[in-house]
Short mmCIF file of C-alpha atoms in Angstrom, two decimals:
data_model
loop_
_atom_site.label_atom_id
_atom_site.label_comp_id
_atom_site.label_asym_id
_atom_site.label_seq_id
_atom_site.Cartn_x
_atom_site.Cartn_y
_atom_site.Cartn_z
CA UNK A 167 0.00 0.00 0.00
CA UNK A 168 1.56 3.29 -1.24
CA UNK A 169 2.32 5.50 2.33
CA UNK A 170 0.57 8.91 1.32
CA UNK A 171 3.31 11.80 2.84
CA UNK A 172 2.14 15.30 4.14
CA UNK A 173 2.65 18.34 2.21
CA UNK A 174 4.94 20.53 4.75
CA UNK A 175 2.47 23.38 3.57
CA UNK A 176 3.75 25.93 6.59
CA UNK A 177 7.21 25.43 5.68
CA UNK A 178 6.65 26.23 2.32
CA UNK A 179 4.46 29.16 3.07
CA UNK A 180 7.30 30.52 5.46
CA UNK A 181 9.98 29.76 2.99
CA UNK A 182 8.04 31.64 0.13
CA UNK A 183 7.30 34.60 2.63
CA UNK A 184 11.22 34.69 3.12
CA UNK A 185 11.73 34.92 -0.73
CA UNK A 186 9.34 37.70 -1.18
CA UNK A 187 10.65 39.74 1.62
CA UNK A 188 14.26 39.11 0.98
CA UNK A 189 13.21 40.43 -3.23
CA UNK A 190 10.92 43.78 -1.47
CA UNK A 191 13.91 44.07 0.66
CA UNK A 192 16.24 44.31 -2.48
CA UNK A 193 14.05 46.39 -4.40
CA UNK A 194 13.69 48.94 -1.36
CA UNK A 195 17.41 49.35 -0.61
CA UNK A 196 17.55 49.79 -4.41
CA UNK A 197 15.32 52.15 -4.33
CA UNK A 198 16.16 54.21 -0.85
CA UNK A 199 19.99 54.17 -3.09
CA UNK A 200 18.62 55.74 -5.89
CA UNK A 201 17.14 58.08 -3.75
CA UNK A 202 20.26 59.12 -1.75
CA UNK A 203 22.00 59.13 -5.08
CA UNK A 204 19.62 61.65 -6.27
CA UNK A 205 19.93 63.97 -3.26
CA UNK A 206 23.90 63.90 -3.84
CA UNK A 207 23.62 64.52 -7.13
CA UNK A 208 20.97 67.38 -6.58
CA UNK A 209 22.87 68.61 -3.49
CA UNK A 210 25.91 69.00 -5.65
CA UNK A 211 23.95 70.93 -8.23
CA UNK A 212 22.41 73.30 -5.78
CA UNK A 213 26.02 74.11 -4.59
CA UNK A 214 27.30 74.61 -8.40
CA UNK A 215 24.37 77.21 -8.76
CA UNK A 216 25.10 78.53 -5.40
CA UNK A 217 28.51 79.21 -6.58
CA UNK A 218 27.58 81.22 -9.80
CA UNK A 219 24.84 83.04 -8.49
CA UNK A 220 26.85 84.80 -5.53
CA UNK A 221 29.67 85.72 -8.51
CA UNK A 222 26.93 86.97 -10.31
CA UNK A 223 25.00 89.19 -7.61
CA UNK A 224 28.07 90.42 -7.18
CA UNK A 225 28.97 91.30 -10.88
CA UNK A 226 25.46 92.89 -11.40
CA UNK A 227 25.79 94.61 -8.15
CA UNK A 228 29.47 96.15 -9.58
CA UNK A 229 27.82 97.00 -12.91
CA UNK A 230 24.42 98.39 -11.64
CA UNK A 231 26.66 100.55 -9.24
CA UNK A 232 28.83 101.87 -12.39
CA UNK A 233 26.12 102.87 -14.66
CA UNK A 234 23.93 104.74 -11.41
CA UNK A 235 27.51 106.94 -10.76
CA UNK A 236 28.40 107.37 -14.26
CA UNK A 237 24.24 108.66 -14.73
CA UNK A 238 24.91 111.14 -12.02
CA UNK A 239 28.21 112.30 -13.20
CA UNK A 240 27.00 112.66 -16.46
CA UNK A 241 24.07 114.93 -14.90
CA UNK A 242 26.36 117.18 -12.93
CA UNK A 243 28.72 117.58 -15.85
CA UNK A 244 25.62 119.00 -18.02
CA UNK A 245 24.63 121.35 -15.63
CA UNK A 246 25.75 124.48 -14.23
CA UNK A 247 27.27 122.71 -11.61
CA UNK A 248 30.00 121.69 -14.04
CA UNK A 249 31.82 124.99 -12.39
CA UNK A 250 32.40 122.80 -9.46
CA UNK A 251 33.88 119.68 -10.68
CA UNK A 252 37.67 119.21 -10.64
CA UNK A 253 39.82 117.51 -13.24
CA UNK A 254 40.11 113.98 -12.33
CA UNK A 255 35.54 114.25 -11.75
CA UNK A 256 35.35 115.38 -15.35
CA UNK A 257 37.99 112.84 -16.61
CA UNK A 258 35.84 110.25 -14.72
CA UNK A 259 33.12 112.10 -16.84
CA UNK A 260 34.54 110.63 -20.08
CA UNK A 261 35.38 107.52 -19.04
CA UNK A 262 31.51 106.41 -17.89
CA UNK A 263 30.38 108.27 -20.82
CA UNK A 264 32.10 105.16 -23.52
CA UNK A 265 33.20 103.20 -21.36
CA UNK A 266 30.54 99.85 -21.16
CA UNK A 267 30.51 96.28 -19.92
CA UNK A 268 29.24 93.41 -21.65
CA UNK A 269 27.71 90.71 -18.69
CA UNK A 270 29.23 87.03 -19.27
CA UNK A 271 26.58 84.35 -19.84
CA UNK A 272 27.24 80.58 -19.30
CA UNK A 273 28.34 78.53 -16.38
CA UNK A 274 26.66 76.57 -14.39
CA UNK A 275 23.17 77.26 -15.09
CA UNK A 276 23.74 76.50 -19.21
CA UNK A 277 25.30 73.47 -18.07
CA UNK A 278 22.24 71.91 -16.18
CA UNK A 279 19.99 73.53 -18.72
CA UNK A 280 21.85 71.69 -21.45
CA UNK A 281 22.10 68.84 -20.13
CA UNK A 282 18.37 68.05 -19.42
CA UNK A 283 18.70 67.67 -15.61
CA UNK A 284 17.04 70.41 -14.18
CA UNK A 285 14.40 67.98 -13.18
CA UNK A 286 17.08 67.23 -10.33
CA UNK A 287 16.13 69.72 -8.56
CA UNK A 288 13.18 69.25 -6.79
CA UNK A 289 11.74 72.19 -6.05
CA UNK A 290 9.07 72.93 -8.25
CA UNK A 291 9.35 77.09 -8.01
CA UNK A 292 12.86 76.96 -8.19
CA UNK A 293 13.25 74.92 -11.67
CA UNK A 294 10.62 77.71 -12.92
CA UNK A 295 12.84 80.52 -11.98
CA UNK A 296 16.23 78.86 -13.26
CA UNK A 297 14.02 78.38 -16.73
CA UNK A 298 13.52 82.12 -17.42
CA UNK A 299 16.62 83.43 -15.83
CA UNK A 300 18.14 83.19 -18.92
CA UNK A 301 15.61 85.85 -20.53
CA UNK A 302 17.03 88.25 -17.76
CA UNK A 303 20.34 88.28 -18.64
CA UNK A 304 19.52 87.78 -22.59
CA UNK A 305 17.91 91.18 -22.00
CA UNK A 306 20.60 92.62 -20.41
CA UNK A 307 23.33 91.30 -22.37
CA UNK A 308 21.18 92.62 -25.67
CA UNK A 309 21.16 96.17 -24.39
CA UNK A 310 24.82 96.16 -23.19
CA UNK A 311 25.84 95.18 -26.67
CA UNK A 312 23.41 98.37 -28.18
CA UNK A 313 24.83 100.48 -25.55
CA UNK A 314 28.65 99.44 -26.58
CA UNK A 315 27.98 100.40 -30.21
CA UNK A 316 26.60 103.87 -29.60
CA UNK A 317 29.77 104.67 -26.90
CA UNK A 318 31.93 103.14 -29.95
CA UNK A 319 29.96 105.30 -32.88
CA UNK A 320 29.16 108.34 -31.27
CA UNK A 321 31.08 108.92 -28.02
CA UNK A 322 34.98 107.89 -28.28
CA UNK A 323 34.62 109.62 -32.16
CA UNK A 324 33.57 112.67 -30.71
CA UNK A 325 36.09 112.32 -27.64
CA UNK A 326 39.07 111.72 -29.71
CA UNK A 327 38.46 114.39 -32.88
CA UNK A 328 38.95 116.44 -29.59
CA UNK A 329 42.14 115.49 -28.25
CA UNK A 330 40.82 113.05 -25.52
CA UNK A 331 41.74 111.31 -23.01
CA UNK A 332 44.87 113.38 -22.97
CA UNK A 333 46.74 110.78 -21.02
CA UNK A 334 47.86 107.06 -21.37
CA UNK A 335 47.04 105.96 -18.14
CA UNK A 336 48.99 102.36 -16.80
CA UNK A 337 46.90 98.70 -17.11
CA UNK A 338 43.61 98.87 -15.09
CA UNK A 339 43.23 102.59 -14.04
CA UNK A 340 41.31 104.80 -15.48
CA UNK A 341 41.85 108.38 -14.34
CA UNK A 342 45.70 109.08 -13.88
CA UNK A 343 45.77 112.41 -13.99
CA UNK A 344 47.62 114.47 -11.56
CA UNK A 345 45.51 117.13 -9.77
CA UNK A 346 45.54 120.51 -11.22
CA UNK A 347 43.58 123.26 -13.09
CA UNK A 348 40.27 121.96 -15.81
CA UNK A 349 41.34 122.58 -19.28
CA UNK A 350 38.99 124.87 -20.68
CA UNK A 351 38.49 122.92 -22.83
CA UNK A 352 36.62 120.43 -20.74
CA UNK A 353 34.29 123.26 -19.70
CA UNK A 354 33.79 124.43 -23.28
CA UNK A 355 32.60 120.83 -23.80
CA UNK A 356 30.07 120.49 -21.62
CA UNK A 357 28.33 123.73 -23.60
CA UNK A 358 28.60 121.78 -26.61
CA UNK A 359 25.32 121.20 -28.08
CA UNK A 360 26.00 117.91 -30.20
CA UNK A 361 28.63 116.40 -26.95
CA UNK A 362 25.61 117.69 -24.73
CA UNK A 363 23.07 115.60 -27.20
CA UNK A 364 25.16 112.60 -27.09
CA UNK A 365 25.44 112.59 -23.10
CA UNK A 366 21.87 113.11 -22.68
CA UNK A 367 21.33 109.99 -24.62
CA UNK A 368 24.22 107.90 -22.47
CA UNK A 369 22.75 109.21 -19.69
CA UNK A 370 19.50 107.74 -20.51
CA UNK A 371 21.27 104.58 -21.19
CA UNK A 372 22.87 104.21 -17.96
CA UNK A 373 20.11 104.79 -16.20
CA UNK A 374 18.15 101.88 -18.04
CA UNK A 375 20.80 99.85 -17.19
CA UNK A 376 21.21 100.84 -13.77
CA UNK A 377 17.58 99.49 -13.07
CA UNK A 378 17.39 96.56 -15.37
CA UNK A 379 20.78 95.42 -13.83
CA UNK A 380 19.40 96.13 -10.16
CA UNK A 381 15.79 94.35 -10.94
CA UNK A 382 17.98 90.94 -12.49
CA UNK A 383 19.67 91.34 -9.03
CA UNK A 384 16.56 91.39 -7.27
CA UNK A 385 15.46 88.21 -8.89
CA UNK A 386 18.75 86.14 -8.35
CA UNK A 387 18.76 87.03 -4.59
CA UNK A 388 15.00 85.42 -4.50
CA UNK A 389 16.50 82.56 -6.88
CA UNK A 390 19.55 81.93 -4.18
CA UNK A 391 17.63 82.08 -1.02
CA UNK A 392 15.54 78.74 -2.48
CA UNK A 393 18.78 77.59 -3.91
CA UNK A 394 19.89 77.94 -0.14
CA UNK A 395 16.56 76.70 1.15
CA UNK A 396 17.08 73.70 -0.98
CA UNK A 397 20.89 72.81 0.28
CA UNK A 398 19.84 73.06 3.61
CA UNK A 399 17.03 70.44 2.81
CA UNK A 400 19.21 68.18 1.42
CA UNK A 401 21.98 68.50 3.99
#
C-alpha cells in the first residue's frame, strides 16, 4: 500500500514569505539608493548654482553701481554745476560716458539647462525661476551690446576728434591724472550742443541699465535664497 506523505504546507508558506521579503527588501534598498544618489547629485547641483549666483550678484551689483555713478556724473557735468567739478571728476566724466561692460553668460546654469537635468532639482518654483533666468540676462546682455555700439559710434569719435583722453594711463586705471587746473576745454565741452546731445542719450542709457541690472539682481537674490533653502534640505 503506497504510504501517502504530508505536504509541509507551513514550511513552504514561510519559505516563500522569506523569498518575497528578501526580493521587497532588495528592491527597497535599491530604491532608498537611488534616492540618496539623487539627493547627492541634486545637493551638488544646488552648490554649483550657489557658486555662480553669488559671482553673479556680485557682478550685477558692480555693474548696476557703475552705470547709477556714471548717470549722475554725467548729470552734474551738463549742468551748471560743471563749475564745481575738478579735473580727475570730469575725466571720470569721459570715461563712464564710452566706457561699457558686456555681462558674461554661461556657467553653471547653461550646463544643467543643457544637459536636461534640471528635473534634479526638486523644487518645483525653483526649476521655474532657473528656466527664465536666462531671458534676464539675454535682455541685459542685448542692451549692453546696443549700448557698446553707440559709446563706440558716437562717443569715443567725438572724444578723440577732440584730443581726448589726454593721457595714457597704466593697465587697469582709469583716471591718472595728476591734480591741477580743468582745461577749458573740458568746460567748453560740456556747452557743446552735439557732446551735450550725445550725453543726454548715455545718460539715458545708464540709467536703463542701472535698473534693469538692479531688478535681475533682485530676482537672483530670491533665486539663491531657495537655492539655499534647498541645500539646507538636502543636507
Amino acid at each position: 500500500m503506497t504510504e501517502t506523505k504530508t505536504i509541509p504546507w507551513k514550511r513552504l508558506a514561510v519559505e516563500a514569505a522569506a523569498i518575497v521579503v528578501s526580493i521587497l527588501l532588495a528592491f527597497g534598498i535599491d530604491a532608498w539608493w537611488d534616492a540618496r544618489n539623487d539627493v547627492v547629485e541634486e545637493r551638488e547641483i544646488l552648490i554649483g548654482l550657489e557658486i555662480e549666483f553669488v559671482d553673479l550678484r556680485a557682478r550685477l551689483d558692480e555693474w548696476a553701481r557703475f552705470n547709477r555713478n556714471g548717470a549722475l556724473a554725467l548729470e552734474k557735468y551738463l549742468s551748471d554745476s560743471v563749475s564745481e567739478m575738478d579735473l580727475k571728476s570730469i575725466e571720470w566724466v569721459f570715461i563712464y560716458a564710452f566706457f561699457t561692460n558686456i555681462l558674461d553668460q554661461g556657467g553653471a546654469l547653461d550646463a544643467l539647462l543643457e544637459s536636461g537635468r534640471l528635473e534634479m532639482i526638486s523644487d518645483r518654483d525653483l526649476r521655474g525661476m532657473l528656466v527664465k533666468w536666462p531671458d534676464w540676462l539675454e535682455d541685459i546682455h542685448t542692451n549692453d551690446l546696443s549700448f557698446r555700439g553707440y559709446a563706440m559710434h558716437e562717443i569715443m569719435p567725438f572724444l578723440t576728434r577732440n584730443g581726448i583722453p589726454r593721457a595714457i594711463c597704466p593697465e587697469g586705471q582709469f583716471v591718472c591724472s595728476k591734480s591741477g587746473s580743468v582745461p577749458p576745454l573740458y568746460l567748453k565741452l560740456a556747452k557743446d550742443p552735439e557732446f551735450r546731445a550725445i550725453l543726454t542719450v548715455r545718460r539715458i542709457m545708464m540709467w536703463n541699465s542701472a535698473q534693469d541690472l538692479e531688478n535681475a539682481r533682485a530676482e537672483a537674490d530670491k533665486i539663491l535664497a531657495l537655492i539655499r533653502s534647498q541645500i539646507d534640505a538636502t543636507d
